[in-house]
PDB file of N, CA and C in Angstrom:
ATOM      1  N   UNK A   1      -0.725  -1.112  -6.292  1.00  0.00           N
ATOM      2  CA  UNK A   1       0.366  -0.301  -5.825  1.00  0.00           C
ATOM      3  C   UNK A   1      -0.104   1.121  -5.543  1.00  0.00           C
ATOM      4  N   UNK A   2      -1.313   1.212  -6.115  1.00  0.00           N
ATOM      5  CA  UNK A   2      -1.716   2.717  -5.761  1.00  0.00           C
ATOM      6  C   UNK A   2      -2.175   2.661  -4.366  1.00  0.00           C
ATOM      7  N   UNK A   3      -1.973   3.873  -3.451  1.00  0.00           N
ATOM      8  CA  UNK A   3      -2.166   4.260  -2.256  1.00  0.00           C
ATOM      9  C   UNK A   3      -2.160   5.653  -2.345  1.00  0.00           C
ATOM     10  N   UNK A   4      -3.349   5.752  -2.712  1.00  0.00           N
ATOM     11  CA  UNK A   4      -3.732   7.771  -2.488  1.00  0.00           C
ATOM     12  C   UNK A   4      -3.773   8.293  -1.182  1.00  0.00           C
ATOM     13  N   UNK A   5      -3.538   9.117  -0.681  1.00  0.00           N
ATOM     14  CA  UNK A   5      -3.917   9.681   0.977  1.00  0.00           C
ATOM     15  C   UNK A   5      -5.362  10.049   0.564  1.00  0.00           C
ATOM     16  N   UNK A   6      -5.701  10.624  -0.446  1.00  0.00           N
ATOM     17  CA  UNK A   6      -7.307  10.791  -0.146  1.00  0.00           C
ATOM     18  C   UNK A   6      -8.399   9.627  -1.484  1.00  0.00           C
ATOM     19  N   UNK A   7      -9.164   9.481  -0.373  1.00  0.00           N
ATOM     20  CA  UNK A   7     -10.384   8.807  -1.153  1.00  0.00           C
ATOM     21  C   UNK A   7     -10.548   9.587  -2.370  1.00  0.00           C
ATOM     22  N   UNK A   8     -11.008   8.690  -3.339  1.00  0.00           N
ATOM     23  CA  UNK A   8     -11.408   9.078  -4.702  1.00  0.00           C
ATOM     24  C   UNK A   8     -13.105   9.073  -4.439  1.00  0.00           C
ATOM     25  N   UNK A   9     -13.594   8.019  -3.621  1.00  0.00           N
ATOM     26  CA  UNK A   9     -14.811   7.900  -3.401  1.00  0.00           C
ATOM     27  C   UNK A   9     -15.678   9.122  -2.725  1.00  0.00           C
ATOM     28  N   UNK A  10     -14.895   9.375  -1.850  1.00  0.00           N
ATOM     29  CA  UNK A  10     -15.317  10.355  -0.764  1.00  0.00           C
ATOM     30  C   UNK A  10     -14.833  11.548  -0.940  1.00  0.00           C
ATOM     31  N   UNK A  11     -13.636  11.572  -0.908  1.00  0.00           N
ATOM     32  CA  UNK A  11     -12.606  13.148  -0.625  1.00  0.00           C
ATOM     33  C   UNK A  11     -12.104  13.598   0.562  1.00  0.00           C
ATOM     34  N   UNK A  12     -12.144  12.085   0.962  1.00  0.00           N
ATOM     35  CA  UNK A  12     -11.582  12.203   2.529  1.00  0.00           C
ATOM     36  C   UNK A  12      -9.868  11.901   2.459  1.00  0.00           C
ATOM     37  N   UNK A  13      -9.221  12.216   3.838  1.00  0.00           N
ATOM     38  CA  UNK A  13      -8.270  11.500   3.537  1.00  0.00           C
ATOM     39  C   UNK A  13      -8.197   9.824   4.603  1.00  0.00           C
ATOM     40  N   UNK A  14      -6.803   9.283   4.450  1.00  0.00           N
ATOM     41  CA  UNK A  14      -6.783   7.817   4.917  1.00  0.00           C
ATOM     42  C   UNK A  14      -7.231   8.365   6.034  1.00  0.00           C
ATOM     43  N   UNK A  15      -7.750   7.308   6.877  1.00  0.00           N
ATOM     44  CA  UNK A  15      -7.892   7.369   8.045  1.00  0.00           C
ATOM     45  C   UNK A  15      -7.442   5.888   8.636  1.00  0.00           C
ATOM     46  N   UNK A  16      -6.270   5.960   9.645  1.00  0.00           N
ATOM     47  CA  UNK A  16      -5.544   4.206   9.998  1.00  0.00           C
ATOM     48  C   UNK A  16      -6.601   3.685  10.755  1.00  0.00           C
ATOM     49  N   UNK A  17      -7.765   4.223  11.412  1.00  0.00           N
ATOM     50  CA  UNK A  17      -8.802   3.850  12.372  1.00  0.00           C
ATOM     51  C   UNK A  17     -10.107   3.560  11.508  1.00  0.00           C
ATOM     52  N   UNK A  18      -9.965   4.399  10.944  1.00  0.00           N
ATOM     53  CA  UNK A  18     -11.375   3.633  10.154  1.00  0.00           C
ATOM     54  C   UNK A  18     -11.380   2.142   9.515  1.00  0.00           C
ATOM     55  N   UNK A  19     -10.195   2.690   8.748  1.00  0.00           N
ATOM     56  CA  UNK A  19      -9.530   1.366   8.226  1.00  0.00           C
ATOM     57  C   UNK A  19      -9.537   0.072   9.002  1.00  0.00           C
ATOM     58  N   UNK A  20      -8.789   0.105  10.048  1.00  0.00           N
ATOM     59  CA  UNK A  20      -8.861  -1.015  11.009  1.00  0.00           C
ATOM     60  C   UNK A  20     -10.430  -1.617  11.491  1.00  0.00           C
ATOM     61  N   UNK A  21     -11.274  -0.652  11.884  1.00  0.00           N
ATOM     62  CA  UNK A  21     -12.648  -1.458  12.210  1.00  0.00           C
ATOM     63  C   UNK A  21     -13.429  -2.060  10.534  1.00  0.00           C
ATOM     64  N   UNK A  22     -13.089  -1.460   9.539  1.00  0.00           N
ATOM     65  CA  UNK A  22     -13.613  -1.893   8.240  1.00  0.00           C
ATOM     66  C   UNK A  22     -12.609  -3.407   8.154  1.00  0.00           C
ATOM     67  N   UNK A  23     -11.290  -3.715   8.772  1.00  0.00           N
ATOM     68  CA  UNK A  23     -10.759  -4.673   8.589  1.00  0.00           C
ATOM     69  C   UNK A  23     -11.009  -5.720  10.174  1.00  0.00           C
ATOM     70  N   UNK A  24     -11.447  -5.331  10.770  1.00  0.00           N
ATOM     71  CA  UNK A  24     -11.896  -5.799  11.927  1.00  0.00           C
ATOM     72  C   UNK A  24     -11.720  -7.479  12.020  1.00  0.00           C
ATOM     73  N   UNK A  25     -12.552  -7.788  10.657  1.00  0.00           N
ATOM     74  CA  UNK A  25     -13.045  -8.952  10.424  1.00  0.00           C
ATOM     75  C   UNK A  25     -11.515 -10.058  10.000  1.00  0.00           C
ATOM     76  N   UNK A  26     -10.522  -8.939   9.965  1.00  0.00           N
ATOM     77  CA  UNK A  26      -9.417  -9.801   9.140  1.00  0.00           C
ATOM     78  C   UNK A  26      -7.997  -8.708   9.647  1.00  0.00           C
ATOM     79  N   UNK A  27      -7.567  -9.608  11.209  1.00  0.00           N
ATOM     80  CA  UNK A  27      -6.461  -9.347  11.804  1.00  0.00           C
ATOM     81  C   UNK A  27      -5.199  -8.720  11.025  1.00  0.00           C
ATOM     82  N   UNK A  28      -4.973  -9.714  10.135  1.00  0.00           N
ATOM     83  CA  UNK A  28      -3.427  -9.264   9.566  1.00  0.00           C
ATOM     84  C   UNK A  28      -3.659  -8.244   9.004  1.00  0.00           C
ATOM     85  N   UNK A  29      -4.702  -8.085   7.921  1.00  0.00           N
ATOM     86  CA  UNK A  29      -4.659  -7.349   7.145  1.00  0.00           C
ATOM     87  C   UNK A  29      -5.037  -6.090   7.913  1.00  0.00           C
ATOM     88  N   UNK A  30      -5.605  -6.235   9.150  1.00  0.00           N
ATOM     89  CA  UNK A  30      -5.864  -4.713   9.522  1.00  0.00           C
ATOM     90  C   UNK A  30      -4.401  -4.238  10.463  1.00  0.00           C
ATOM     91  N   UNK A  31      -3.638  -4.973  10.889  1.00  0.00           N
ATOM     92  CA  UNK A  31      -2.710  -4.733  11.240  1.00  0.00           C
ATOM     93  C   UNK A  31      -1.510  -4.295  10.472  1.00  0.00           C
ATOM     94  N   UNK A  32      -1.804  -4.782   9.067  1.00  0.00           N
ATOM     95  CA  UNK A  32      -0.475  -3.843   8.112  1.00  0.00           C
ATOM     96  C   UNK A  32      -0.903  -2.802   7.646  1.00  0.00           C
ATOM     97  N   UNK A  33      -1.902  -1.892   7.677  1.00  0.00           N
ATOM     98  CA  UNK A  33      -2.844  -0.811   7.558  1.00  0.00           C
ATOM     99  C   UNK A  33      -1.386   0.131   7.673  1.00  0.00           C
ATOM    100  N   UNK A  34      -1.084   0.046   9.301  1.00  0.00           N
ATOM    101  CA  UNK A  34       0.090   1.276   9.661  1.00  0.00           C
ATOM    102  C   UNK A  34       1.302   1.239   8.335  1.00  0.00           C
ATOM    103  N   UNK A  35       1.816  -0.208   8.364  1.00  0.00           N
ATOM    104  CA  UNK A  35       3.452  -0.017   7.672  1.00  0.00           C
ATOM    105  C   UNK A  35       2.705  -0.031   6.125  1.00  0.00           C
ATOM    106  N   UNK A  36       1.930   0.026   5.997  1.00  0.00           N
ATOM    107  CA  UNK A  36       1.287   0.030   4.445  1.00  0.00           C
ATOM    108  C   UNK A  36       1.227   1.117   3.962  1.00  0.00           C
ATOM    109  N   UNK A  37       0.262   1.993   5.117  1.00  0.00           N
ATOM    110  CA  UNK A  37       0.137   3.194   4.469  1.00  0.00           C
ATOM    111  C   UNK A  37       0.306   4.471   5.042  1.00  0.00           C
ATOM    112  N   UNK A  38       0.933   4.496   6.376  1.00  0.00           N
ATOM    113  CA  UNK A  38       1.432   5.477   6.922  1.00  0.00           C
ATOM    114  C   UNK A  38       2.687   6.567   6.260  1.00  0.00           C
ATOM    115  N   UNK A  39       3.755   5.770   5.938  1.00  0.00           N
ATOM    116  CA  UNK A  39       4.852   6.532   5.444  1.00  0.00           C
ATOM    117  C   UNK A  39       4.718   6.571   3.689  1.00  0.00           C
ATOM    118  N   UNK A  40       3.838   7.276   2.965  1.00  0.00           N
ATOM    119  CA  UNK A  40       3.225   6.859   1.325  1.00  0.00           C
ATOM    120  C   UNK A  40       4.709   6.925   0.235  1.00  0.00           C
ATOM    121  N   UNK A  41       5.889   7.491   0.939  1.00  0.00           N
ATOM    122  CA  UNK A  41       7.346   7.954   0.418  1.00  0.00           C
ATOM    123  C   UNK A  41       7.791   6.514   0.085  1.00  0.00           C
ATOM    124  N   UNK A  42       7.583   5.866   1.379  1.00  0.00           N
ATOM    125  CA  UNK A  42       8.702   4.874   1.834  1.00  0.00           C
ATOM    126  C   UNK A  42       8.182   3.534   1.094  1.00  0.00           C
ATOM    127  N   UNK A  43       6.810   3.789   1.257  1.00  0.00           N
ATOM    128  CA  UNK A  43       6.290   2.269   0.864  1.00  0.00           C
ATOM    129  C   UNK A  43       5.630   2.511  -0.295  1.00  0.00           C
ATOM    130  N   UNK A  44       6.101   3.689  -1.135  1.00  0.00           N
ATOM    131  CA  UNK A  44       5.872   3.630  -2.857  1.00  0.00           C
ATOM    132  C   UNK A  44       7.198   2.839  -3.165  1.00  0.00           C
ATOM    133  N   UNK A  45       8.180   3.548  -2.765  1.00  0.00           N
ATOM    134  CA  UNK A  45       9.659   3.095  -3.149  1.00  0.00           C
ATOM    135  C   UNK A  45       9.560   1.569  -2.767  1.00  0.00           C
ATOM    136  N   UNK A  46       9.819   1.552  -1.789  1.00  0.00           N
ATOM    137  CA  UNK A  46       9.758  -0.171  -1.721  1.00  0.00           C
ATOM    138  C   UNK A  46       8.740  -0.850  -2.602  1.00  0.00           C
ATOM    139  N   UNK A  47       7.230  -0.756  -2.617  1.00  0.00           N
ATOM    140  CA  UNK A  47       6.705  -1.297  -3.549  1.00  0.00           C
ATOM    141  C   UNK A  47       7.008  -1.154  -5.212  1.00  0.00           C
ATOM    142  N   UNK A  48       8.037  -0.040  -5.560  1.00  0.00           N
ATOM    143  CA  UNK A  48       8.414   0.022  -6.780  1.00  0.00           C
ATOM    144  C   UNK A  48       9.512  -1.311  -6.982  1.00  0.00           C
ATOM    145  N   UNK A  49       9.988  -0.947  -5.903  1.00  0.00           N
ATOM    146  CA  UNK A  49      11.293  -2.103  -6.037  1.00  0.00           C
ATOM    147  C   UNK A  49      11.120  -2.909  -6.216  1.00  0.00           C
ATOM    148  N   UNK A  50      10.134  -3.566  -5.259  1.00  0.00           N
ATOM    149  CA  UNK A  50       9.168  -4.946  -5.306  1.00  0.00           C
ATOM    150  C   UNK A  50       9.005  -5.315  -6.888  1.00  0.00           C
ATOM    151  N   UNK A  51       7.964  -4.280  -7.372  1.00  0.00           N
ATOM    152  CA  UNK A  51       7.685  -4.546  -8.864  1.00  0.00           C
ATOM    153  C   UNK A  51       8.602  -5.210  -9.894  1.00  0.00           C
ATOM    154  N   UNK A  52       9.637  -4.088 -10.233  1.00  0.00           N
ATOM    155  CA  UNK A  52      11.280  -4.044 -10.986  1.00  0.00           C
ATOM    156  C   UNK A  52      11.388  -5.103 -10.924  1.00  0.00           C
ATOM    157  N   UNK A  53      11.743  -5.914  -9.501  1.00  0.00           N
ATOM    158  CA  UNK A  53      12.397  -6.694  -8.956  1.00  0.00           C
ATOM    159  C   UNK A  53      11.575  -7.979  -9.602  1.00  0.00           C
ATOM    160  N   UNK A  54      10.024  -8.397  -9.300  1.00  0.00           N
ATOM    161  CA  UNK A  54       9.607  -9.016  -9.829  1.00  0.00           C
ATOM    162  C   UNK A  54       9.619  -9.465 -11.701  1.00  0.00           C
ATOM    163  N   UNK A  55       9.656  -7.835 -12.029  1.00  0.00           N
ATOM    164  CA  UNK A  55       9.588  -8.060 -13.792  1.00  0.00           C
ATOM    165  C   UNK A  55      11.312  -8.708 -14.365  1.00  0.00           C
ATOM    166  N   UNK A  56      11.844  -8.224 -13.221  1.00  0.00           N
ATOM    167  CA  UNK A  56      13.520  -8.604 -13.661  1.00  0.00           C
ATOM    168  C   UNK A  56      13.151 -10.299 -13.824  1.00  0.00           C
ATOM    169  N   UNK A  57      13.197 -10.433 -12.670  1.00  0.00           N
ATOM    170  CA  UNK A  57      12.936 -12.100 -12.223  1.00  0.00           C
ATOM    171  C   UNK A  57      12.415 -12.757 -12.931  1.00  0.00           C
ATOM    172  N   UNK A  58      11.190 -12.139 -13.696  1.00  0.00           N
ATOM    173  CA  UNK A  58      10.442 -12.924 -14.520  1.00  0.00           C
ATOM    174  C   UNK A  58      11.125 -12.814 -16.264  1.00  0.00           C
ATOM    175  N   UNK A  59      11.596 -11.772 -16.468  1.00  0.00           N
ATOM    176  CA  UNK A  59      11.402 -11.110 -17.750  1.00  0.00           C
ATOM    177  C   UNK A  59      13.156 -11.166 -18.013  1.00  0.00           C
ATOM    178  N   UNK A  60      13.875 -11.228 -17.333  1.00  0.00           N
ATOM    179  CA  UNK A  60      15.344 -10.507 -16.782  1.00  0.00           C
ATOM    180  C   UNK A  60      15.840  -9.739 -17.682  1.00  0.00           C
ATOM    181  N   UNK A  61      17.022  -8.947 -17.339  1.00  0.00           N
ATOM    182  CA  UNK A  61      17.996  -7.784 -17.724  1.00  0.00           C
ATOM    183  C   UNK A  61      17.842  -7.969 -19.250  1.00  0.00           C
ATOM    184  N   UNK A  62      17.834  -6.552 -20.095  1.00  0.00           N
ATOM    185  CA  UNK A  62      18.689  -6.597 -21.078  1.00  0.00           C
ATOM    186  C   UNK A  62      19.954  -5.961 -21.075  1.00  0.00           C
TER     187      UNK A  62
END
């Protein structure tokens, strides 16, 4: 769920183009690059939800 804008490795930040030729080899995955990690607001929240949503499902409400 983590998605930093900058490399920990490097100290760069994302780049959606680099990304894509490093995924070159593997269509889908270089194609959700954009809705993955473009908007980092939108698709923390949703991936939080995701989570919740999963532990509910599994674990449910008290």
């Amino acid at each position: 769920m983590d998605r930093p804008s900058i490399s920990a490795a490097t100290g760069s930040r994302y780049d959606p183009d680099e990304r894509a030729a490093r995924m070159a080899e593997f269509p889908l995955a270089a194609a959700s690059g954009a809705e993955l990690f473009q908007d980092f607001s939108t698709g923390f929240e949703e991936s939080l939800r995701l989570l919740v949503a999963g532990i509910e499902a599994r674990y449910g409400t008290s």
